[in-house]
PDB file of C-alpha atoms in Angstrom:
ATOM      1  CA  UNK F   1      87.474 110.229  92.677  1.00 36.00           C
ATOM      2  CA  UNK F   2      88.157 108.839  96.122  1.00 40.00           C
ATOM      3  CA  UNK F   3      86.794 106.044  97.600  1.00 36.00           C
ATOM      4  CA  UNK F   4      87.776 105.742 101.048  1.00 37.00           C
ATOM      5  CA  UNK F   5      87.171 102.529 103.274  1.00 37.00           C
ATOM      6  CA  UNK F   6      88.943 102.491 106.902  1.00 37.00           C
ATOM      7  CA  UNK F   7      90.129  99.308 107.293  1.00 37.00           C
ATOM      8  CA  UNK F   8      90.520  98.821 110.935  1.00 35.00           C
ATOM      9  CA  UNK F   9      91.984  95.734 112.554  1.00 33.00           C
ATOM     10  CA  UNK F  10      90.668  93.732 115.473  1.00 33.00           C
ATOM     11  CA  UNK F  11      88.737  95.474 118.147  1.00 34.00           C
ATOM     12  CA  UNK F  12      85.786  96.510 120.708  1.00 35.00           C
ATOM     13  CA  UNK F  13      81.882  96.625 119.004  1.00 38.00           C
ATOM     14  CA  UNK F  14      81.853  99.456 116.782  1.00 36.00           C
ATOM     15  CA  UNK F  15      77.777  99.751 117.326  1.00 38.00           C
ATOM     16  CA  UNK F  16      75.623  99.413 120.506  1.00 43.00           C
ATOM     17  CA  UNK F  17      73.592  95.987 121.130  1.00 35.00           C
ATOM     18  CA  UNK F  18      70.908  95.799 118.558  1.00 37.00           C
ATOM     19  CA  UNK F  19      72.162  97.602 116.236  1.00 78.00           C
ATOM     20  CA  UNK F  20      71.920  96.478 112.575  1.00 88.00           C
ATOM     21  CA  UNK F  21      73.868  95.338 109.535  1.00 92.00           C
ATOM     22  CA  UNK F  22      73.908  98.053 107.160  1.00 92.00           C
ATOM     23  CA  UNK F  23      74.884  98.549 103.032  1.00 90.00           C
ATOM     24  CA  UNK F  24      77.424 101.097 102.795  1.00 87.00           C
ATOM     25  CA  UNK F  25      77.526 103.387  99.764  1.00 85.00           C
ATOM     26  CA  UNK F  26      79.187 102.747  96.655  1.00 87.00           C
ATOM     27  CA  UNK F  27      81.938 105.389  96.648  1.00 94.00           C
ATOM     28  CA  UNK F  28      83.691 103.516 100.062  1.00 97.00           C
ATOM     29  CA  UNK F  29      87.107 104.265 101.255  1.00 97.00           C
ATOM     30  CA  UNK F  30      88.624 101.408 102.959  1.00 98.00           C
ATOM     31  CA  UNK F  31      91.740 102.111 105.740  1.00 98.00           C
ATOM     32  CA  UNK F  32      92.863  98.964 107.950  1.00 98.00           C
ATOM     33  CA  UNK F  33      93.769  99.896 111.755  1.00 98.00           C
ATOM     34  CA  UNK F  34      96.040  97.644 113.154  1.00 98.00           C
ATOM     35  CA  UNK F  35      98.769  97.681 116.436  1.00 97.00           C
ATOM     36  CA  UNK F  36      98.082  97.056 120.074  1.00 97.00           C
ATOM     37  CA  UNK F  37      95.662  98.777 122.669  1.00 96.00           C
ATOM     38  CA  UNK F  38      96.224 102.421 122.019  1.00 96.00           C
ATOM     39  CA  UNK F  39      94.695 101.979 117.790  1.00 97.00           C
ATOM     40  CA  UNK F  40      92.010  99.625 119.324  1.00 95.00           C
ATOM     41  CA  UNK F  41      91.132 102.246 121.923  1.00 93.00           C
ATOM     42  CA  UNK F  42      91.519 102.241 126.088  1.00 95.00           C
ATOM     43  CA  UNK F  43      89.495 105.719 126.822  1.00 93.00           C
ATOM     44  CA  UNK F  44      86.036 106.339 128.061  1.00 91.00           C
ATOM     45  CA  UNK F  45      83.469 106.447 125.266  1.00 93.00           C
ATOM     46  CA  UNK F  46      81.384 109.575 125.324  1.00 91.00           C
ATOM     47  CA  UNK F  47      78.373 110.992 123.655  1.00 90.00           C
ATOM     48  CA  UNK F  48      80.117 112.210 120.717  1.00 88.00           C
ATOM     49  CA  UNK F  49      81.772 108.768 119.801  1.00 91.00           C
ATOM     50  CA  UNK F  50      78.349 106.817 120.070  1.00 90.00           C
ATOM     51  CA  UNK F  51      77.063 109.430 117.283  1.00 89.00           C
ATOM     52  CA  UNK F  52      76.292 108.006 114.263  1.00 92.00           C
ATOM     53  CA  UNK F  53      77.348 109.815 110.922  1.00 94.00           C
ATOM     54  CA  UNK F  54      75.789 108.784 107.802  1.00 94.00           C
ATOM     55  CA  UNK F  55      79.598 108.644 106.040  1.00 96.00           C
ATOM     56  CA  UNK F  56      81.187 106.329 108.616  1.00 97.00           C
ATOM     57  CA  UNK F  57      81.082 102.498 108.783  1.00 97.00           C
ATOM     58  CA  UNK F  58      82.618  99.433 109.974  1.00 97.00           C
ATOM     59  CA  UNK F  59      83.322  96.044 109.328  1.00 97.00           C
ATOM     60  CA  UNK F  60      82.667  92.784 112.233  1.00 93.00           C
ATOM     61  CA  UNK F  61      83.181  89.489 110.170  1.00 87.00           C
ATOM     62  CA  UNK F  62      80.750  89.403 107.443  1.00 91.00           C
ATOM     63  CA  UNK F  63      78.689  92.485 107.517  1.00 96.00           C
ATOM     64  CA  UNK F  64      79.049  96.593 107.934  1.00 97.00           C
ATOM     65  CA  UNK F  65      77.727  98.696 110.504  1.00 96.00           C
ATOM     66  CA  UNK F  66      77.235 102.595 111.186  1.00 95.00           C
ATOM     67  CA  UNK F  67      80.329 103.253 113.126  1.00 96.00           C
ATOM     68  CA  UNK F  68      80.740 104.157 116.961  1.00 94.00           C
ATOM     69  CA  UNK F  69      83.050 103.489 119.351  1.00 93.00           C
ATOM     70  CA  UNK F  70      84.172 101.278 120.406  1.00 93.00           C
ATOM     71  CA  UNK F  71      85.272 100.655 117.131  1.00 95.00           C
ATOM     72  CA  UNK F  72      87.210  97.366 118.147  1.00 95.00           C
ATOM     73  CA  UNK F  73      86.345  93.843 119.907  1.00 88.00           C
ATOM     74  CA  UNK F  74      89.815  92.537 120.896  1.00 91.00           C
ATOM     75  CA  UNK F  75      89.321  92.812 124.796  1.00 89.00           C
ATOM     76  CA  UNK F  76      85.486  94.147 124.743  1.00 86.00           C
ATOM     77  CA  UNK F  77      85.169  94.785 128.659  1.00 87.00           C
ATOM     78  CA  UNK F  78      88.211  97.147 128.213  1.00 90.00           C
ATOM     79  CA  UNK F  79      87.995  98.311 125.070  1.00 86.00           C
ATOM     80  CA  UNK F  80      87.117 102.278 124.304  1.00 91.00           C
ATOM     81  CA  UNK F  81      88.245 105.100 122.091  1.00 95.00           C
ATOM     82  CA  UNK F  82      90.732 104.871 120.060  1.00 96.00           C
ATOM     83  CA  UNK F  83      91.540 107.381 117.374  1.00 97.00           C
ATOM     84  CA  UNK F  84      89.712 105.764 114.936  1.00 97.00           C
ATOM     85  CA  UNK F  85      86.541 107.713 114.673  1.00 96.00           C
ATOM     86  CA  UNK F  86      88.249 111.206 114.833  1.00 96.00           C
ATOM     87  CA  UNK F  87      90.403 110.430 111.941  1.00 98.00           C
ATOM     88  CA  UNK F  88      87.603 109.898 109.830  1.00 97.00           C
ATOM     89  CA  UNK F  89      85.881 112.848 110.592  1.00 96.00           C
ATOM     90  CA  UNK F  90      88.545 115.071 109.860  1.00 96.00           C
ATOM     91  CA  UNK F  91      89.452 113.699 106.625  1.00 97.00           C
ATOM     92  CA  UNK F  92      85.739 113.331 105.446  1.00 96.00           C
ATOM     93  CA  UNK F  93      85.753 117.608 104.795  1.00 95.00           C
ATOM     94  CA  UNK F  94      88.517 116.738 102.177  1.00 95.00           C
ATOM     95  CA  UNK F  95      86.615 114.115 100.425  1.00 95.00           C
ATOM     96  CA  UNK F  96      84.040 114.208  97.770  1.00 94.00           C
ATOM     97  CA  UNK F  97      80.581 114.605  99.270  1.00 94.00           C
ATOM     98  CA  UNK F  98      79.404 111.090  97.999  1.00 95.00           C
ATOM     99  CA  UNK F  99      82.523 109.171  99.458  1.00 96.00           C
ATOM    100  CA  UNK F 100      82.037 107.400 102.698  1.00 97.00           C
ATOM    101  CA  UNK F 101      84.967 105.639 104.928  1.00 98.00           C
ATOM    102  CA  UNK F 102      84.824 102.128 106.148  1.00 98.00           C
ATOM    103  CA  UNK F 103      87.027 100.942 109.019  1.00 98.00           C
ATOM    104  CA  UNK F 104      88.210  97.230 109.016  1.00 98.00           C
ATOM    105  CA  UNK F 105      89.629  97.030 112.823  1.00 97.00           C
ATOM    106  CA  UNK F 106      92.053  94.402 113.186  1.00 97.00           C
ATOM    107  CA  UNK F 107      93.935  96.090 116.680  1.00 97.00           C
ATOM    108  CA  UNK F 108      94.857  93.678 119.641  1.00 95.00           C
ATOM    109  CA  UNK F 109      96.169  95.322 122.932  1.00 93.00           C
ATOM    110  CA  UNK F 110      99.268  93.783 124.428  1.00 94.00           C
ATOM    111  CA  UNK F 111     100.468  92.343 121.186  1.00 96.00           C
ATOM    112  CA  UNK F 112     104.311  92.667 120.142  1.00 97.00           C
ATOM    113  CA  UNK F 113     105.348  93.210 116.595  1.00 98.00           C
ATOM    114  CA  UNK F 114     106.717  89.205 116.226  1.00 97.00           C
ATOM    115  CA  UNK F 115     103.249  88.599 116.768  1.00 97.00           C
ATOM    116  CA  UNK F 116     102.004  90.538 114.038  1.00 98.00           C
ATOM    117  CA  UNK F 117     104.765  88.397 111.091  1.00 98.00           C
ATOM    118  CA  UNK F 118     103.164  87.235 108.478  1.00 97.00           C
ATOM    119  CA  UNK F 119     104.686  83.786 108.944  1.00 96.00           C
ATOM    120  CA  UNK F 120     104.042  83.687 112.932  1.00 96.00           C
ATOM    121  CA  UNK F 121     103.620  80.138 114.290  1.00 93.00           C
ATOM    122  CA  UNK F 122     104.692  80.599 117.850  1.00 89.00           C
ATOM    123  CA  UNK F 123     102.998  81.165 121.188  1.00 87.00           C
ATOM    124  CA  UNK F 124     101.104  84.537 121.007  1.00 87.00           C
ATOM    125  CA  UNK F 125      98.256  86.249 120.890  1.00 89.00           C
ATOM    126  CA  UNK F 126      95.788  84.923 118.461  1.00 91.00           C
ATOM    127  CA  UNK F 127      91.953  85.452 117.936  1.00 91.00           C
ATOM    128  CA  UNK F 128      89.465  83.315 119.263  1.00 88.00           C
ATOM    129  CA  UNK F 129      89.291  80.925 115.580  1.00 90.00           C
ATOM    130  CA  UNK F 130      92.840  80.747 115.847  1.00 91.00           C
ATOM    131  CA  UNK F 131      93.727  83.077 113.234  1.00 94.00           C
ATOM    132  CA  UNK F 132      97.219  84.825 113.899  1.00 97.00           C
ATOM    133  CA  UNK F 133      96.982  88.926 113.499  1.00 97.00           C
ATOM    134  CA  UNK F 134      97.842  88.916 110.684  1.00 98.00           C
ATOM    135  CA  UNK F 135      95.859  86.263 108.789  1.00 97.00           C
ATOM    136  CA  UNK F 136      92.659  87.759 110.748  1.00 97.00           C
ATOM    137  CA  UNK F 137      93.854  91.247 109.372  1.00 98.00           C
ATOM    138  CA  UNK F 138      94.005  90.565 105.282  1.00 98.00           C
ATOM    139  CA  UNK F 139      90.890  87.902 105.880  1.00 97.00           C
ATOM    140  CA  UNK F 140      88.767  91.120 107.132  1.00 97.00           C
ATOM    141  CA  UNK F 141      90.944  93.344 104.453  1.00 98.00           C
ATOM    142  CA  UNK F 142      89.994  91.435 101.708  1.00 98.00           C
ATOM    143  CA  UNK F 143      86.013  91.410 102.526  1.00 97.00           C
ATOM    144  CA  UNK F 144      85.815  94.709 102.853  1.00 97.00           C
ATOM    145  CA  UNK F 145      87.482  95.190  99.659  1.00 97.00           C
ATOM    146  CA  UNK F 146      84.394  93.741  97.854  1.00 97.00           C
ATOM    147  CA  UNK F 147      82.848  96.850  98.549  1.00 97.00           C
ATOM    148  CA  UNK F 148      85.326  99.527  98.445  1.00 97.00           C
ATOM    149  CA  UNK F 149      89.019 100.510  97.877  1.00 96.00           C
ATOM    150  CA  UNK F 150      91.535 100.378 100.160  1.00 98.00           C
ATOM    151  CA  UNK F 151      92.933 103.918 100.848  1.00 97.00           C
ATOM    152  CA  UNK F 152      95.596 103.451 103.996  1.00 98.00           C
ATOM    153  CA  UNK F 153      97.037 101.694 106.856  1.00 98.00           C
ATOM    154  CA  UNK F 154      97.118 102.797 110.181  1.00 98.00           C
ATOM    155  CA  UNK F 155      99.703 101.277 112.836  1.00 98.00           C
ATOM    156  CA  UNK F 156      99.678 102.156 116.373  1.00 98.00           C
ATOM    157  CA  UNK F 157     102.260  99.456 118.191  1.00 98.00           C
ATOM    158  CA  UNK F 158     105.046  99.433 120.341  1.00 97.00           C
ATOM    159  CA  UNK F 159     104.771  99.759 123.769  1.00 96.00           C
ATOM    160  CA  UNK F 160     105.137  95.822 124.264  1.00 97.00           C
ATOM    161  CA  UNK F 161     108.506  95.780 122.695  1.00 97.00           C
ATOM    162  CA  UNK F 162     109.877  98.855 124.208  1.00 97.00           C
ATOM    163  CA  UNK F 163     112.786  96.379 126.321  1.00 96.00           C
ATOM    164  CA  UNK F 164     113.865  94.351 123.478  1.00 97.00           C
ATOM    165  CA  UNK F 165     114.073  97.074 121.270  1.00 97.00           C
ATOM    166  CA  UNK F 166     116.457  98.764 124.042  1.00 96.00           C
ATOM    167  CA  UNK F 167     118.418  95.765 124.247  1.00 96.00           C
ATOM    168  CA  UNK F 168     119.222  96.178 120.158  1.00 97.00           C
ATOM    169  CA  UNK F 169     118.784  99.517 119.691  1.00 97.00           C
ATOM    170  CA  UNK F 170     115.653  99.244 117.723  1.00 97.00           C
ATOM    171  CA  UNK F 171     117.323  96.863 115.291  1.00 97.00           C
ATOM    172  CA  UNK F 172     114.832  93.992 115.131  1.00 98.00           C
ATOM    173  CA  UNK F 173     111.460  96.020 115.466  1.00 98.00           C
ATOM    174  CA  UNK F 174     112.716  98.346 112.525  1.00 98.00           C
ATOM    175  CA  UNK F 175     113.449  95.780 110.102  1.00 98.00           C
ATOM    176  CA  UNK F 176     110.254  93.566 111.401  1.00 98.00           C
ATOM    177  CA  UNK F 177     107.967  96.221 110.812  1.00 98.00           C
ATOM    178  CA  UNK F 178     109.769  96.604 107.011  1.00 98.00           C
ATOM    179  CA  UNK F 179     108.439  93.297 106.320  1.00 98.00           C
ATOM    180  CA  UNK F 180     105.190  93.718 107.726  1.00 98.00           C
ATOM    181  CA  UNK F 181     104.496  96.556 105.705  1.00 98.00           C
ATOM    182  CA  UNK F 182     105.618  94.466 102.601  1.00 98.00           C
ATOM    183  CA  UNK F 183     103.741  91.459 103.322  1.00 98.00           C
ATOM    184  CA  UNK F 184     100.557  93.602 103.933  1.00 98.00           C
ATOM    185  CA  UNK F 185     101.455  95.919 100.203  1.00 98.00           C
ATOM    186  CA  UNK F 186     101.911  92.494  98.664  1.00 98.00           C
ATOM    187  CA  UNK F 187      99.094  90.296 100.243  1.00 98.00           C
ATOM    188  CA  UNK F 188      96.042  93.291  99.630  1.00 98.00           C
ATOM    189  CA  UNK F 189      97.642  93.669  96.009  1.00 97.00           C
ATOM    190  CA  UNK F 190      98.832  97.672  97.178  1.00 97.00           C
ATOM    191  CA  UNK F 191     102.436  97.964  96.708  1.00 97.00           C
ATOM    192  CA  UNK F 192     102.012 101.748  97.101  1.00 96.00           C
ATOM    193  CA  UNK F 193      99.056 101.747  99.586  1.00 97.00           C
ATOM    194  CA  UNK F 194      99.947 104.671 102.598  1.00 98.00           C
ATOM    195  CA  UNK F 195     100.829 103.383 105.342  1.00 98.00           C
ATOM    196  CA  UNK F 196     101.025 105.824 108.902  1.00 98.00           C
ATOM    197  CA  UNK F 197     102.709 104.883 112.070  1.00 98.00           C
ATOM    198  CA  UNK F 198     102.634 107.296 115.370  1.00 98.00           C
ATOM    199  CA  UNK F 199     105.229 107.414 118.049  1.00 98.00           C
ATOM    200  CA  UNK F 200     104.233 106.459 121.553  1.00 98.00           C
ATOM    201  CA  UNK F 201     103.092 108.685 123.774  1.00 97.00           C
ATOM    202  CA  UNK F 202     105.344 110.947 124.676  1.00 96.00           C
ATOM    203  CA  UNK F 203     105.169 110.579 128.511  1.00 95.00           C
ATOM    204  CA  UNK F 204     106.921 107.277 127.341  1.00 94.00           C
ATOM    205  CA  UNK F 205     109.532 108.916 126.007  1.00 94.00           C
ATOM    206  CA  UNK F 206     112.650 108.383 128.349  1.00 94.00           C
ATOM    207  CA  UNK F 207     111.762 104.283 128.157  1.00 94.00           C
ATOM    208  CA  UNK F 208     110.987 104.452 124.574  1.00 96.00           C
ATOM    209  CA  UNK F 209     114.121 106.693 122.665  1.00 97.00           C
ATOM    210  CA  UNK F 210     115.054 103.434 120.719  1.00 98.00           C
ATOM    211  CA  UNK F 211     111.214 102.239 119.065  1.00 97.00           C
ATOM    212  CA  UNK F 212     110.398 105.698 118.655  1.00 98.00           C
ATOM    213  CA  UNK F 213     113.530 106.140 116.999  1.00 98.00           C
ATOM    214  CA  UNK F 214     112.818 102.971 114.437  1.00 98.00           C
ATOM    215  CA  UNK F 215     109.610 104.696 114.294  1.00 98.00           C
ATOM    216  CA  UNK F 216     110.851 108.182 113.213  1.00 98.00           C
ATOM    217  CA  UNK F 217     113.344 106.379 110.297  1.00 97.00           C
ATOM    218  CA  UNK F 218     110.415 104.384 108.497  1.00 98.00           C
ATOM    219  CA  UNK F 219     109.762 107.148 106.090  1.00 97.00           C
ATOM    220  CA  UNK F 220     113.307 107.745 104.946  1.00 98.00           C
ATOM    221  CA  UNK F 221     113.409 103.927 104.321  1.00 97.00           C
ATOM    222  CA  UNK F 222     110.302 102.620 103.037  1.00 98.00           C
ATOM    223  CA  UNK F 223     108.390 104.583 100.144  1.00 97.00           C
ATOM    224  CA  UNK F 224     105.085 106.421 100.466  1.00 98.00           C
ATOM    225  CA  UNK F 225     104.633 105.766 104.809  1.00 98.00           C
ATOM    226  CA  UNK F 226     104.153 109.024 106.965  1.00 98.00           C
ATOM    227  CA  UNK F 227     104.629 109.248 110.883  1.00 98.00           C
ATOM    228  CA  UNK F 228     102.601 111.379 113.152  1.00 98.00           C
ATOM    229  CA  UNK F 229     105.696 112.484 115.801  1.00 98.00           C
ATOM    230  CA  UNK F 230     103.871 112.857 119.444  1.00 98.00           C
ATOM    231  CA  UNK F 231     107.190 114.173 120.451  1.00 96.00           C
ATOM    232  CA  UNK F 232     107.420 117.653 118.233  1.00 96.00           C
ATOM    233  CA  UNK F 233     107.324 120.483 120.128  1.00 95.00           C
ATOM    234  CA  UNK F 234     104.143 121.780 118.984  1.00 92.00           C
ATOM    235  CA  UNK F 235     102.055 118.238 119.933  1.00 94.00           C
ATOM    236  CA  UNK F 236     104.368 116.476 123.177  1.00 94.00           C
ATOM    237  CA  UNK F 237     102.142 118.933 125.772  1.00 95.00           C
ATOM    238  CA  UNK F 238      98.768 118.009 124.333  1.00 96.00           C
ATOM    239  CA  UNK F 239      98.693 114.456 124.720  1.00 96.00           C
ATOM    240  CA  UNK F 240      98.027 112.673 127.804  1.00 96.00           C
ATOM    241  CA  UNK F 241      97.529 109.404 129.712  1.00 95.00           C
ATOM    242  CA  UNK F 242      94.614 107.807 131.413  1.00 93.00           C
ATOM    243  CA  UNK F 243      95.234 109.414 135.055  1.00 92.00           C
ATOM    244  CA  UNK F 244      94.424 105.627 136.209  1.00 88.00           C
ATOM    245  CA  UNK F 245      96.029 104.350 133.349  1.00 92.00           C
ATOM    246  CA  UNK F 246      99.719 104.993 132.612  1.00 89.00           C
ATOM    247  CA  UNK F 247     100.163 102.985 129.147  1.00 92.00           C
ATOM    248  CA  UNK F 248      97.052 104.576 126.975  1.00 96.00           C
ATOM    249  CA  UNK F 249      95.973 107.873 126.020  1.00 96.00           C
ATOM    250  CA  UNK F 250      93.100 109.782 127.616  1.00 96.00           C
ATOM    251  CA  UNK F 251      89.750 110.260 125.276  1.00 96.00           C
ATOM    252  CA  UNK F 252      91.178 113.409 123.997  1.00 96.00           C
ATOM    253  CA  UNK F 253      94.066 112.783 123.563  1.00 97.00           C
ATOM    254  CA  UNK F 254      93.140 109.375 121.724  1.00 97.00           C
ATOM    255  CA  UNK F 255      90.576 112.234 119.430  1.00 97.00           C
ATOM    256  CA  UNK F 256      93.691 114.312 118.621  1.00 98.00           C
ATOM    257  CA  UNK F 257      95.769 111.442 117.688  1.00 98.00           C
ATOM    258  CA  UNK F 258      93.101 110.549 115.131  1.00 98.00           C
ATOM    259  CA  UNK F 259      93.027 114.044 113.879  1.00 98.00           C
ATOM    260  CA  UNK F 260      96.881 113.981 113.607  1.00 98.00           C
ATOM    261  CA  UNK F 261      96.920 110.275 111.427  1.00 98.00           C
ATOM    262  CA  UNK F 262      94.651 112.473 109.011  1.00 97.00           C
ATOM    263  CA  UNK F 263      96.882 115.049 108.552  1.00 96.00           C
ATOM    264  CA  UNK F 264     100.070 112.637 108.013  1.00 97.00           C
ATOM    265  CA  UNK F 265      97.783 110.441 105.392  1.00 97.00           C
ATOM    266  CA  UNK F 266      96.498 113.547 103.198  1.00 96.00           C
ATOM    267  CA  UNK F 267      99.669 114.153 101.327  1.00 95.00           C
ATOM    268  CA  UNK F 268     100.090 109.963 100.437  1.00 95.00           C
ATOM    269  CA  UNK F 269      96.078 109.953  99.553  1.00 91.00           C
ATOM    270  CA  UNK F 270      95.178 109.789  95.779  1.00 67.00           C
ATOM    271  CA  UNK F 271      92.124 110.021  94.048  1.00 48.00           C
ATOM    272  CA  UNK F 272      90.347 107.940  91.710  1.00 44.00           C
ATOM    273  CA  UNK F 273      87.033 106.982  89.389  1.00 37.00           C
ATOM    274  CA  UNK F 274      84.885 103.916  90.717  1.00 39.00           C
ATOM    275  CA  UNK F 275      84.189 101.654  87.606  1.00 34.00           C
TER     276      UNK F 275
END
């Protein structure tokens, strides 16, 4: 059977002021979200994404919560919806009834993929204890994995390496997010945990041909990783950006994105018994 805890990286308070600690079930999927600002979330939060379901939780430092957006707290006064919450709720249908997802956010907006290495020591973005991204990441990984298995990882990143990657051809941010990927399988004890990345929004596109490219090659090169391709014909025309907002997706858009990581993880997802 599946247990499925969401393991999403840094971001904006999943739950409203006052809301409390909770116990999640013990049949928990875990999936870790991690990238910049458009997997933490940038878009207006709504009714429907301060709705509470009984299956959906999330992880702030030391304790779970019923999950709402904003899932993350890397830049609260900005942060929104990302596509967090709608990827759960389309893959809960295709889980057992008893199985509940729990979302370890570990997302920071405006971060490059250098910042993200596993042996990082430079000048970057870091959290407020000084952790680097990806220290704060398998910290928060690990904790949640006392109370449920880890099922996927979701990467949403690129838009902050978009130049360097067209002065290379893509060359560097390929083969750093290769290692990332590793260090993550090998650091969480997962060497064949899923791992889904998304192109950039595809009103990017003419300043982004060389990251999406890298993007677009990380399943023929690394084993058991899935893309979600904004670009295809059938998707490019339903996203969109923030009208004030040209780098992030618009709350629908950021819904359907969700919906669209779900459908890339199902085929990598495998069941199995909690002892």
């Amino acid at each position: 059977m599946l247990r499925l805890l969401v393991v999403l990286f840094a971001g904006a308070p999943l739950f409203t002021a006052g809301a409390d600690p909770v116990s999640p079930p013990q049949r928990l999927l875990v999936f870790l979200l991690a990238g910049q600002s458009n997997m933490a979330g940038r878009a207006p939060v709504e009714t429907i994404d301060q709705t509470p379901h009984p299956r959906l939780f999330v992880l702030h430092d030391d304790a779970w919560f019923a999950a709402t957006e904003p899932l993350h707290r890397d830049k609260p006064r900005v942060a929104g919806v990302g596509p967090g919450l709608a990827f759960a709720r389309a893959l809960l249908p295709h889980l057992p009834p008893d199985v509940a997802i729990g979302f370890v956010p570990a997302a920071f907006g405006g971060t490059r993929i250098a910042w993200w290495a596993r042996d990082f020591d430079g000048e970057g973005q870091r959290w407020p204890d000084g952790s680097t991204l990806y220290a704060h990441a398998v910290r928060q990984t690990r904790r949640a994995l006392r109370d449920g298995s880890l099922a996927g990882i979701l990467w949403n990143q690129g838009e902050s390496d978009v130049a360097s990657a067209r002065a290379d051809g893509g060359t560097a941010y390929r083969g750093a997010l290769v290692n990332l990927i590793a260090h993550l399988r090998e650091d969480l004890g997962a060497p064949d945990i899923p791992f889904v990345v998304s192109t950039l929004g595809p009103w990017q596109e003419a300043d982004a041909t060389e990251i999406n490219a890298a993007l677009l090659s990380l399943p023929s090169i690394v084993h058991r990783t899935a893309i979600v391709d904004t670009l295809a014909p059938a998707l490019k025309e339903s996203f969109r950006a923030k009208i004030d907002d040209p780098i992030h997706y618009d709350a629908p858009s950021s819904r359907l994105l969700g919906q669209h990581y779900a459908e890339a993880l199902r085929p990598l997802l495998q069941l199995e018994t909690k002892q």
